[in-house]
Short mmCIF file of C-alpha atoms in Angstrom, two decimals:
data_model
loop_
_atom_site.label_atom_id
_atom_site.label_comp_id
_atom_site.label_asym_id
_atom_site.label_seq_id
_atom_site.Cartn_x
_atom_site.Cartn_y
_atom_site.Cartn_z
CA UNK A 15 72.20 123.01 77.07
CA UNK A 16 75.02 125.41 76.29
CA UNK A 17 78.38 124.44 77.73
CA UNK A 18 77.37 120.85 78.62
CA UNK A 19 79.12 118.00 76.84
CA UNK A 20 76.92 115.51 75.02
CA UNK A 21 79.55 112.77 75.25
CA UNK A 22 78.60 109.91 77.57
CA UNK A 23 81.38 107.98 79.26
CA UNK A 24 81.29 104.31 80.24
CA UNK A 25 81.50 105.32 83.90
CA UNK A 26 78.43 107.51 83.54
CA UNK A 27 76.33 104.90 81.74
CA UNK A 28 77.55 101.43 82.74
CA UNK A 29 74.19 99.93 81.80
CA UNK A 30 74.87 100.90 78.17
CA UNK A 31 78.61 100.37 77.92
CA UNK A 32 79.17 97.32 80.11
CA UNK A 33 78.41 93.72 79.22
CA UNK A 34 80.16 90.79 80.88
CA UNK A 35 82.03 88.64 78.35
CA UNK A 36 80.59 85.41 79.77
CA UNK A 37 77.58 86.17 82.00
CA UNK A 38 76.42 83.59 84.54
CA UNK A 39 73.48 81.33 83.86
CA UNK A 40 73.19 79.95 87.43
CA UNK A 41 72.89 82.63 90.10
CA UNK A 42 72.98 82.33 93.90
CA UNK A 43 72.24 85.05 96.44
CA UNK A 44 74.46 85.04 99.55
CA UNK A 45 72.80 86.88 102.40
CA UNK A 46 72.60 87.25 106.16
CA UNK A 47 75.23 88.50 108.58
CA UNK A 48 78.91 88.03 109.41
CA UNK A 49 79.28 84.26 109.11
CA UNK A 50 77.90 84.48 105.57
CA UNK A 51 80.00 87.55 104.79
CA UNK A 52 83.00 85.56 106.02
CA UNK A 53 85.34 86.01 108.96
CA UNK A 54 87.48 82.95 108.33
CA UNK A 55 91.15 83.87 108.62
CA UNK A 56 90.46 87.32 110.09
CA UNK A 57 92.97 87.82 112.91
CA UNK A 58 94.19 90.64 115.13
CA UNK A 59 97.43 92.31 114.10
CA UNK A 60 98.65 93.33 117.53
CA UNK A 61 101.55 95.36 116.14
CA UNK A 62 99.19 97.69 114.27
CA UNK A 63 96.22 97.07 116.59
CA UNK A 64 93.81 96.24 113.80
CA UNK A 65 92.01 93.28 112.27
CA UNK A 66 93.44 91.80 109.06
CA UNK A 67 92.71 88.84 106.80
CA UNK A 68 95.52 86.27 106.70
CA UNK A 69 94.92 85.74 102.93
CA UNK A 70 95.02 81.96 103.26
CA UNK A 71 92.70 80.49 100.63
CA UNK A 72 91.91 76.76 100.90
CA UNK A 73 91.91 74.79 97.66
CA UNK A 74 88.13 74.37 97.92
CA UNK A 75 87.82 78.16 97.69
CA UNK A 76 90.17 78.70 94.76
CA UNK A 77 89.01 81.06 91.99
CA UNK A 78 87.68 79.62 88.74
CA UNK A 79 86.97 81.45 85.51
CA UNK A 80 83.47 79.96 85.45
CA UNK A 81 82.56 81.38 88.88
CA UNK A 82 81.75 85.11 88.98
CA UNK A 83 80.60 87.53 91.64
CA UNK A 84 78.52 90.67 91.39
CA UNK A 85 80.56 93.58 92.70
CA UNK A 86 79.14 96.46 94.72
CA UNK A 87 78.99 98.52 91.51
CA UNK A 88 76.81 95.82 89.89
CA UNK A 89 79.45 94.52 87.50
CA UNK A 90 80.50 90.90 87.19
CA UNK A 91 84.07 89.80 87.84
CA UNK A 92 85.84 86.51 88.53
CA UNK A 93 84.96 85.54 92.09
CA UNK A 94 87.66 85.23 94.70
CA UNK A 95 87.96 85.54 98.45
CA UNK A 96 86.91 87.59 100.27
CA UNK A 97 83.59 87.68 98.39
CA UNK A 98 82.05 90.38 100.59
CA UNK A 99 85.00 92.78 100.76
CA UNK A 100 83.12 95.62 99.03
CA UNK A 101 79.71 94.73 100.49
CA UNK A 102 80.27 94.29 104.25
CA UNK A 103 82.54 97.31 104.39
CA UNK A 104 82.20 98.03 108.10
CA UNK A 105 84.35 95.04 109.04
CA UNK A 106 87.30 93.08 107.69
CA UNK A 107 86.05 90.17 105.59
CA UNK A 108 87.72 86.81 105.11
CA UNK A 109 86.68 83.36 103.97
CA UNK A 110 82.98 82.56 103.95
CA UNK A 111 81.04 79.56 102.63
CA UNK A 112 80.33 80.99 99.18
CA UNK A 113 83.38 79.92 97.18
CA UNK A 114 83.45 76.38 98.58
CA UNK A 115 79.76 76.13 97.74
CA UNK A 116 80.23 77.43 94.20
CA UNK A 117 83.20 75.18 93.42
CA UNK A 118 81.34 72.11 94.66
CA UNK A 119 78.25 72.94 92.59
CA UNK A 120 80.34 73.74 89.52
CA UNK A 121 82.13 70.39 89.71
CA UNK A 122 78.78 68.60 89.60
CA UNK A 123 77.63 70.51 86.53
CA UNK A 124 76.72 68.51 83.43
CA UNK A 125 77.76 71.30 81.09
CA UNK A 126 81.16 72.88 80.53
CA UNK A 127 79.36 76.08 79.51
CA UNK A 128 77.71 76.62 82.90
CA UNK A 129 78.82 79.79 84.67
CA UNK A 130 77.95 80.37 88.31
CA UNK A 131 77.20 83.87 89.54
CA UNK A 132 77.41 84.73 93.24
CA UNK A 133 75.56 87.80 94.55
CA UNK A 134 77.04 88.79 97.94
CA UNK A 135 74.58 90.72 100.13
CA UNK A 136 75.44 89.80 103.74
CA UNK A 137 76.28 92.47 106.32
CA UNK A 138 77.72 91.65 109.73
CA UNK A 139 75.91 92.41 112.96
CA UNK A 140 72.46 92.72 111.38
CA UNK A 141 69.25 91.46 112.99
CA UNK A 142 66.49 89.93 110.90
CA UNK A 143 64.24 92.96 111.46
CA UNK A 144 66.84 94.97 109.52
CA UNK A 145 66.02 92.79 106.51
CA UNK A 146 62.34 93.71 106.40
CA UNK A 147 60.84 94.84 103.11
CA UNK A 148 61.52 98.55 102.69
CA UNK A 149 64.77 98.50 104.65
CA UNK A 150 68.06 99.48 103.01
CA UNK A 151 69.46 95.96 103.32
CA UNK A 152 66.41 94.26 101.85
CA UNK A 153 65.96 96.70 99.00
CA UNK A 154 69.66 96.53 98.14
CA UNK A 155 69.46 92.73 98.07
CA UNK A 156 66.46 92.83 95.74
CA UNK A 157 68.16 95.37 93.48
CA UNK A 158 71.32 93.27 93.26
CA UNK A 159 69.32 90.12 92.62
CA UNK A 160 67.38 91.82 89.83
CA UNK A 161 70.58 93.15 88.26
CA UNK A 162 72.20 89.72 88.42
CA UNK A 163 69.74 88.28 85.91
CA UNK A 164 69.90 91.18 83.47
CA UNK A 165 71.82 89.05 80.98
CA UNK A 166 69.48 86.07 81.11
CA UNK A 167 70.78 84.11 84.10
CA UNK A 168 68.44 82.25 86.44
CA UNK A 169 68.44 82.76 90.21
CA UNK A 170 68.72 79.21 91.53
CA UNK A 171 68.64 79.79 95.30
CA UNK A 172 69.32 82.11 98.19
CA UNK A 173 71.77 81.00 100.87
CA UNK A 174 70.90 82.58 104.23
CA UNK A 175 73.06 82.54 107.38
CA UNK A 176 71.80 84.93 110.04
CA UNK A 177 70.39 84.90 113.55
CA UNK A 178 73.23 85.56 115.97
CA UNK A 179 71.97 89.15 116.39
CA UNK A 180 68.52 87.91 117.44
CA UNK A 181 69.49 85.75 120.42
CA UNK A 182 69.90 88.45 123.09
CA UNK A 183 66.28 89.55 123.35
CA UNK A 184 63.50 87.07 124.12
CA UNK A 185 61.02 88.88 121.87
CA UNK A 186 63.45 88.85 118.94
CA UNK A 187 64.18 85.17 119.45
CA UNK A 188 60.53 84.17 119.76
CA UNK A 189 59.52 86.16 116.67
CA UNK A 190 62.37 84.86 114.51
CA UNK A 191 60.29 82.22 112.76
CA UNK A 192 57.56 84.69 111.80
CA UNK A 193 60.11 87.22 110.57
CA UNK A 194 61.95 84.62 108.50
CA UNK A 195 58.70 83.39 106.97
CA UNK A 196 57.79 86.94 105.99
CA UNK A 197 61.25 87.53 104.51
CA UNK A 198 61.01 84.42 102.34
CA UNK A 199 57.52 85.28 101.10
CA UNK A 200 58.43 88.91 100.38
CA UNK A 201 61.59 88.01 98.50
CA UNK A 202 59.84 85.42 96.38
CA UNK A 203 57.07 87.90 95.56
CA UNK A 204 59.37 90.80 94.77
CA UNK A 205 61.60 88.69 92.50
CA UNK A 206 58.56 87.01 90.94
CA UNK A 207 60.02 83.63 91.91
CA UNK A 208 57.27 81.96 93.97
CA UNK A 209 59.24 78.73 94.38
CA UNK A 210 62.72 80.22 94.90
CA UNK A 211 64.77 77.67 96.87
CA UNK A 212 66.05 78.93 100.21
CA UNK A 213 68.90 77.17 102.01
CA UNK A 214 69.22 78.58 105.51
CA UNK A 215 71.80 77.78 108.16
CA UNK A 216 70.86 76.98 111.75
CA UNK A 217 73.24 79.08 113.84
CA UNK A 218 75.77 77.57 116.19
CA UNK A 219 76.87 80.61 118.19
CA UNK A 220 75.53 83.69 119.91
CA UNK A 221 74.49 82.60 123.41
CA UNK A 222 71.37 84.03 125.00
CA UNK A 223 68.18 82.57 123.54
CA UNK A 224 70.01 80.72 120.78
CA UNK A 225 67.89 77.59 121.32
CA UNK A 226 64.72 79.48 120.41
CA UNK A 227 66.28 80.88 117.22
CA UNK A 228 67.62 77.45 116.25
CA UNK A 229 64.23 75.90 116.92
CA UNK A 230 62.64 78.38 114.52
CA UNK A 231 65.28 77.78 111.86
CA UNK A 232 65.15 74.01 112.07
CA UNK A 233 61.36 73.97 112.22
CA UNK A 234 60.49 76.39 109.42
CA UNK A 235 57.69 74.80 107.40
CA UNK A 236 57.81 76.39 103.96
CA UNK A 237 58.03 74.74 100.58
CA UNK A 238 61.49 74.68 98.99
CA UNK A 239 63.17 75.79 102.23
CA UNK A 240 65.82 73.50 103.68
CA UNK A 241 68.10 73.95 106.68
CA UNK A 242 71.77 73.09 107.12
CA UNK A 243 72.82 72.85 110.75
CA UNK A 244 76.10 74.58 111.65
CA UNK A 245 76.15 73.02 115.12
CA UNK A 246 79.47 71.35 115.80
CA UNK A 247 81.48 73.40 113.32
CA UNK A 248 84.65 74.88 114.78
CA UNK A 249 84.50 78.45 116.05
CA UNK A 250 87.26 80.99 116.32
CA UNK A 251 88.42 82.10 119.82
CA UNK A 252 85.66 84.73 119.84
CA UNK A 253 83.13 81.84 120.04
CA UNK A 254 81.03 83.61 117.43
CA UNK A 255 82.59 83.24 113.99
CA UNK A 256 83.48 80.10 112.06
CA UNK A 257 87.09 79.27 111.31
CA UNK A 258 88.28 79.03 107.73
CA UNK A 259 88.12 75.24 107.87
CA UNK A 260 84.57 75.36 109.26
CA UNK A 261 83.51 77.74 106.49
CA UNK A 262 84.77 75.27 103.91
CA UNK A 263 82.81 72.46 105.59
CA UNK A 264 79.71 74.64 105.65
CA UNK A 265 80.06 75.57 101.99
CA UNK A 266 80.29 71.90 101.04
CA UNK A 267 77.24 71.10 103.18
CA UNK A 268 75.27 73.92 101.54
CA UNK A 269 76.23 72.57 98.12
CA UNK A 270 75.13 69.09 99.07
CA UNK A 271 71.80 70.44 100.32
CA UNK A 272 71.28 72.31 97.06
CA UNK A 273 72.28 69.40 94.82
CA UNK A 274 70.22 66.87 96.80
CA UNK A 275 67.05 68.93 97.08
CA UNK A 276 66.91 71.18 94.03
CA UNK A 277 68.79 69.50 91.18
#
């Protein structure tokens, strides 16, 4: 067409121009709501009347050149806290369980060439019904998961921490198990991974009908689905979100669950 340039820039066609120098071969989806997205170290700055991250990174969450994360623009970069900063954009993100998990798994690797890829998808304040097939959150998660294996990597598991938004209503709490079962089956079908390991977290906060949600999480009877119980982990003063130290403990527990059950 007259007047239109035929030159294509890298920004316009990242799928043609971009290729990560060392793409991951072991990929993990991180999904759910705020405690997966990470609120560890997020504090109130009373002088400016806003929430900020204290930028304290425990040694267990240190960056490593062999641990990558998939950015919001679907490009790989070296992973570092906060993993969900450009994903859960409605809130301030801090330390979550992802980096502690990845470092623990990486240390147990038999090969120096293994590269771990983390795919952050969690969004704070979301109920499980917002993750139904066809929803924006679900379809974005599937799209990111598909993109993550473009360069030949294998999706090893999904880590799921969600449920605090389903404890207030009795119907939501009682239907949690059915909704979670449907989510697992849909995700496995849509990714063509019928045996995809799922490591879910049994929530430890939220009040209301929390016992019913926990019962569903701890009692889910699906193959290759295991549950890590967050009960007893330290909460921040809001009695909802895990502290930085608790997130590290959770990440290590998730890694142990993965290594014990799926490796």
